[in-house]
Each structure stands twice: as structure tokens, then as C-alpha cells.
XYZ file of N, CA and C in Angstrom:
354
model
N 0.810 -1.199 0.000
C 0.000 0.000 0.000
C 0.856 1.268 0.000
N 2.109 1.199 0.612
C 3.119 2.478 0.336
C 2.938 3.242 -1.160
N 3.607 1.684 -1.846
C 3.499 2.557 -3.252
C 2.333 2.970 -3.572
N 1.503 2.000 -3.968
C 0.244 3.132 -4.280
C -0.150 4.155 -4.132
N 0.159 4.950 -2.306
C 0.317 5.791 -1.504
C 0.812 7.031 -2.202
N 2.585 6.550 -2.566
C 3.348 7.097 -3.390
C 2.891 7.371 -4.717
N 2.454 6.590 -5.322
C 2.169 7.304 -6.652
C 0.953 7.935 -6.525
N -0.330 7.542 -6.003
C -1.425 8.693 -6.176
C -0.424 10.020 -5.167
N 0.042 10.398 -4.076
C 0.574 11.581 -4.049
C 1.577 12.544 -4.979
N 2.207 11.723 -5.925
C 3.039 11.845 -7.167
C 1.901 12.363 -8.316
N 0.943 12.148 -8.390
C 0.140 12.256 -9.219
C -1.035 13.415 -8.796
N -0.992 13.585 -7.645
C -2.052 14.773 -7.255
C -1.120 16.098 -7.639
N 0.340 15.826 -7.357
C 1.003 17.360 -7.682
C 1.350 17.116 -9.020
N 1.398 16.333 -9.642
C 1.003 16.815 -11.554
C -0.488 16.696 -11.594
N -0.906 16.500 -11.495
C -2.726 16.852 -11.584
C -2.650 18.670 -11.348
N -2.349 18.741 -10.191
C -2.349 20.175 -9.470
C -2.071 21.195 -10.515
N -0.399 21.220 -11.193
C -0.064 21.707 -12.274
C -0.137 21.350 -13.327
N -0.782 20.497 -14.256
C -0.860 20.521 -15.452
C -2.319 19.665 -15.878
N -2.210 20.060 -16.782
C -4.468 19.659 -17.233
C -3.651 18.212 -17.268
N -5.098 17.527 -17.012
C -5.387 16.116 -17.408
C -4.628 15.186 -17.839
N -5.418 15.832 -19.546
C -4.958 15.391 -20.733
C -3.447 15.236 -20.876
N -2.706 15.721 -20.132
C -1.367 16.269 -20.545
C -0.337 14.798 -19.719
N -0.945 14.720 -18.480
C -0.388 13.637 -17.731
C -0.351 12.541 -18.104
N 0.791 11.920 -17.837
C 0.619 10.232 -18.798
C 1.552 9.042 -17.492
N 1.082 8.328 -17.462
C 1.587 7.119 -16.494
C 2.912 7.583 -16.657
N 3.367 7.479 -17.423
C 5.165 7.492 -17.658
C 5.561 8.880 -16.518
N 4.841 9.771 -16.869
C 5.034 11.119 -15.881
C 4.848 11.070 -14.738
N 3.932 10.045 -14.222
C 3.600 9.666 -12.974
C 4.398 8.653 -12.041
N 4.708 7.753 -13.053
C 6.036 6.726 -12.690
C 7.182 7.936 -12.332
N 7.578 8.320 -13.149
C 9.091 9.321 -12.572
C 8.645 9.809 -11.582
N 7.628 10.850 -11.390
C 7.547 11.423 -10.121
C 7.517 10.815 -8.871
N 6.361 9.302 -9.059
C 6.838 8.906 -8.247
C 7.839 7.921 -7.920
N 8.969 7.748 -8.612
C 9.807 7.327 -8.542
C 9.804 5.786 -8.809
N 9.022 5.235 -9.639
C 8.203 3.903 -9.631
C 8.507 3.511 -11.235
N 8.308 2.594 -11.847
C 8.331 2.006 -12.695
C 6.613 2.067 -13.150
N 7.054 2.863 -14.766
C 5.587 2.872 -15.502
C 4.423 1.337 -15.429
N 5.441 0.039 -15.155
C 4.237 -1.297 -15.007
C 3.879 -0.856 -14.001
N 4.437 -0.437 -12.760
C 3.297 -0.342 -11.518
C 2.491 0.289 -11.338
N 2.435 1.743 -11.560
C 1.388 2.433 -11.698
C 0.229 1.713 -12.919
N 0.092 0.749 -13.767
C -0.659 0.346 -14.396
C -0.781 -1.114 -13.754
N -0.292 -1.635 -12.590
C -0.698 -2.153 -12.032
C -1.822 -2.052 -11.268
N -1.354 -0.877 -10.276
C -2.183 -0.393 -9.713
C -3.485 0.140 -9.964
N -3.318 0.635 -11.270
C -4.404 1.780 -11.827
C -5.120 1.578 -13.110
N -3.884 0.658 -13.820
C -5.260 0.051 -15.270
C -4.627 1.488 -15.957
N -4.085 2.914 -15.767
C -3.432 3.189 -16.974
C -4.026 4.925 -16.092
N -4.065 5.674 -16.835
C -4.068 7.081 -16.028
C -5.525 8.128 -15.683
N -6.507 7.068 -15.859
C -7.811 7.664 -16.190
C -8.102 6.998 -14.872
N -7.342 5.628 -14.128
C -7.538 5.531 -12.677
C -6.687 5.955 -11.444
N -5.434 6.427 -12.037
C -4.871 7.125 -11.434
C -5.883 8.479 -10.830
N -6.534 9.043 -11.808
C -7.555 10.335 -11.447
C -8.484 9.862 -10.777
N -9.231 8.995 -11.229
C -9.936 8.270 -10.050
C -9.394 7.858 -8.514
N -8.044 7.714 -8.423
C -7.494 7.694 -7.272
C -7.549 8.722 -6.521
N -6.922 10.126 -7.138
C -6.164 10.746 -6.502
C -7.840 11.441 -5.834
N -9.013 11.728 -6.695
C -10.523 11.648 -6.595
C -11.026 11.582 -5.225
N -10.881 9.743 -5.515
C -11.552 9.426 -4.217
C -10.723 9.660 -3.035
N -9.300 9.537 -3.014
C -8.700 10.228 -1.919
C -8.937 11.735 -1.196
N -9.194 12.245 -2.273
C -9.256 13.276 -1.668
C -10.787 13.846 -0.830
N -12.065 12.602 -1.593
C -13.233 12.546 -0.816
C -12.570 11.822 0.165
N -12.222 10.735 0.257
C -11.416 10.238 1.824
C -11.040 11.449 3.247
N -10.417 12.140 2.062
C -10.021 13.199 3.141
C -10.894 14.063 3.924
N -11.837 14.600 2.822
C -12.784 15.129 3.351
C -14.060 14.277 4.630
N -13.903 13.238 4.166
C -14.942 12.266 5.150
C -14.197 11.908 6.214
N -13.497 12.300 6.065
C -12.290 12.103 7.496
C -12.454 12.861 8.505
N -12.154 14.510 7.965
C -12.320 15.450 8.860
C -13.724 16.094 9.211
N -14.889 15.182 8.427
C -15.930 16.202 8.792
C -16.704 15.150 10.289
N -16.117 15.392 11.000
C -16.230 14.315 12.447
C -17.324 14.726 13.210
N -18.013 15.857 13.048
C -19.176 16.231 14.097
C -20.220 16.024 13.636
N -21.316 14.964 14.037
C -22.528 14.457 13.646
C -23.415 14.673 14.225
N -24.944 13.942 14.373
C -25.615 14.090 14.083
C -26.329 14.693 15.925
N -25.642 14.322 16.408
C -25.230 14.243 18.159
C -24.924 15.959 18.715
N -24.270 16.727 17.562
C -23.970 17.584 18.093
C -24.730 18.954 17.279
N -25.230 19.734 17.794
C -26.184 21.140 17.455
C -25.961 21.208 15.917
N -26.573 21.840 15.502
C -27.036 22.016 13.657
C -25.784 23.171 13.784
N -25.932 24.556 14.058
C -25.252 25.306 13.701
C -23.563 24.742 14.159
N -23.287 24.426 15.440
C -22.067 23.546 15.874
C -21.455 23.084 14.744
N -22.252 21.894 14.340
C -21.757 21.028 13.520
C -21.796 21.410 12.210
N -22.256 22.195 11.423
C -21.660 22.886 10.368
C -20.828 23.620 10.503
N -20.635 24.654 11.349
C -19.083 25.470 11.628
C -17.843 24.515 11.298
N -18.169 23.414 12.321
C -17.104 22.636 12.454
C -17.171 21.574 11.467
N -17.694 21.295 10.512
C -17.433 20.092 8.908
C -17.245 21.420 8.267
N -17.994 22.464 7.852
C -17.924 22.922 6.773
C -16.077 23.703 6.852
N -16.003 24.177 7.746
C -14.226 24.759 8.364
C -13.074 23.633 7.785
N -13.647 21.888 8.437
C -12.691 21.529 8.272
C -12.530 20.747 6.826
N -13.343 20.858 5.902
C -13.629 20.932 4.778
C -12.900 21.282 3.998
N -13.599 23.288 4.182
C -12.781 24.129 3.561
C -10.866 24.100 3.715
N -10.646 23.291 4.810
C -9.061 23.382 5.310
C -8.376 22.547 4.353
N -9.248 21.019 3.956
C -8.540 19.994 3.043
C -8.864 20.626 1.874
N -9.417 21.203 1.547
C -9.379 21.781 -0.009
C -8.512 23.066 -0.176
N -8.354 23.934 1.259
C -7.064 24.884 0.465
C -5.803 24.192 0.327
N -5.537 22.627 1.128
C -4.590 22.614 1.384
C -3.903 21.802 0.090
N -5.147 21.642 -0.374
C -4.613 20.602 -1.991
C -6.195 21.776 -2.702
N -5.719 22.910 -2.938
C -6.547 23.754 -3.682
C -6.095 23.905 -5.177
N -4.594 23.828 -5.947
C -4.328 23.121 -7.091
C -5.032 22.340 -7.601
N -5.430 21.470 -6.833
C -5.595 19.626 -7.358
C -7.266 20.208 -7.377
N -7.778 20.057 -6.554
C -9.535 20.915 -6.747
C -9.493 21.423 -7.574
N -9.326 22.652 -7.798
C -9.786 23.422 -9.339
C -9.403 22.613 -10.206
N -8.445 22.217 -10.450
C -7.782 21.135 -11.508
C -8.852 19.802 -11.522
N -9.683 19.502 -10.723
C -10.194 18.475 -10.906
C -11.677 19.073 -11.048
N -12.228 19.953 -10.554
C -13.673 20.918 -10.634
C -13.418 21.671 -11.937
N -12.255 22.262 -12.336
C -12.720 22.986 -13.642
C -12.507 22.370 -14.809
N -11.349 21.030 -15.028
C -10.524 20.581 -15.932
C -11.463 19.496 -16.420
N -10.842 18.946 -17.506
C -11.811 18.909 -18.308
C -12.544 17.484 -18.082
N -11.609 16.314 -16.863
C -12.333 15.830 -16.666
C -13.569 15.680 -15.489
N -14.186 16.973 -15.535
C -14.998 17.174 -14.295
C -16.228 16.578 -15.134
N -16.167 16.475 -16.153
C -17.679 16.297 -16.887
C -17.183 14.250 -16.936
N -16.053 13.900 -16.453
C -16.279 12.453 -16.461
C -17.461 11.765 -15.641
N -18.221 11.170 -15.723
C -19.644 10.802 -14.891
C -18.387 10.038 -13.425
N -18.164 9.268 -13.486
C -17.616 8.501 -12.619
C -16.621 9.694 -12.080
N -15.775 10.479 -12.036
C -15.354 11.811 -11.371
C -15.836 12.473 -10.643
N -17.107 12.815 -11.477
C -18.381 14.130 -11.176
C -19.192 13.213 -10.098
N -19.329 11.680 -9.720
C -19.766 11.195 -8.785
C -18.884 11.213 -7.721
N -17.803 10.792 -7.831
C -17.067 10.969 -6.298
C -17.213 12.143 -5.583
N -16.756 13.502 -6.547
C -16.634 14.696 -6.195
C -18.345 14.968 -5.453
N -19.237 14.576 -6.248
C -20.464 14.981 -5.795
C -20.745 14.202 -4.251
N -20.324 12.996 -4.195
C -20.487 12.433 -2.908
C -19.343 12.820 -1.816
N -18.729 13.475 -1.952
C -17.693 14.006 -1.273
C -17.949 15.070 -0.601
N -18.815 15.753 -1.328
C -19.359 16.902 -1.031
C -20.804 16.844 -0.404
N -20.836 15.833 -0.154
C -22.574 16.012 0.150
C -22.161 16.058 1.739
């Protein structure tokens, strides 16, 4: 699980800076320091790499939004919607890059992101 680890984080900071289209396993292997078979081990080729780096980053968000259903309405939005907003400035590259670029209109993308956000 390291590597995998390693390459979707290798792959969120070229996501971050450069569109999509432009990224290719091979670019993702160097960065992360990996051999182009593994990342297509892992990923089936670079359209799941984005799907990775995706759902990780809904991971992240479902991580920190910890105050439920237990604790006051206004409470508990201060505190998800704050810590929310914190994982998205902190990989705010990779967001716009994945909300404006061009594969935001991928259905399977536009679902993670949408359940991430709910």
C-alpha cells in the first residue's frame, strides 16, 4: 500500500499543475519514482490514477468532517464545513484542476466529487 500511496501523491502534484490530458503514467512513474508497469498495475493506466487521486481526496474530506448528528445544527456545520474548507485549500491546485478541468464532466469523477461533497 506504500506505493500506491506514493504514486497517487506523485500524481495529485502533476494533476495540481498541469491539465489532465497532458499527464501520462510514464510522468507519474518518474515522479513517483516507480516504474511505468506499476502504476498500471495499480491503476489500469491514467484515467484511474484520477480516479485515485478523486476518491482520496473525498477520503479526506470524510475524514475530517467528524461532528454528527449528536452535536447542534449550527455547531456542527461550523465545524465540517471549516474543516472541509481546510482539506481543499490545502490541496486547492488539485480541486480546481479536478472541478474545472476537463475531466470534471467524467460521470464517474463528477460522482465521487459529488459524494464528497454532500
Amino acid at each position: 500500500m506504500a506505493r500506491r500511496r506514493q504514486i497517487v501523491d506523485a500524481a495529485r502534484e502533476l494533476f495540481a499543475h498541469r491539465p489532465y490530458g497532458t499527464v501520462t503514467t510514464a510522468d507519474v512513474a518518474e515522479a513517483a519514482g516507480v516504474a511505468r508497469s506499476l502504476v498500471h498495475h495499480y491503476f489500469d493506466g491514467i484515467r484511474g490514477v484520477c480516479l485515485a487521486v478523486v476518491a482520496d481526496g473525498a477520503a479526506a474530506l470524510a475524514t475530517v468532517r467528524t461532528a454528527g448528528p449528536e452535536t447542534p445544527l449550527d455547531e456542527r456545520l461550523a465545524h465540517n464545513i471549516a474543516a472541509a474548507l481546510d482539506v481543499v485549500a490545502a490541496n486547492r491546485e488539485t480541486w480546481l484542476a479536478i472541478a474545472l478541468g476537463t475531466q470534471a464532466h467524467d460521470p464517474e469523477i463528477r460522482s465521487i466529487a459529488d459524494f464528497a461533497m454532500e
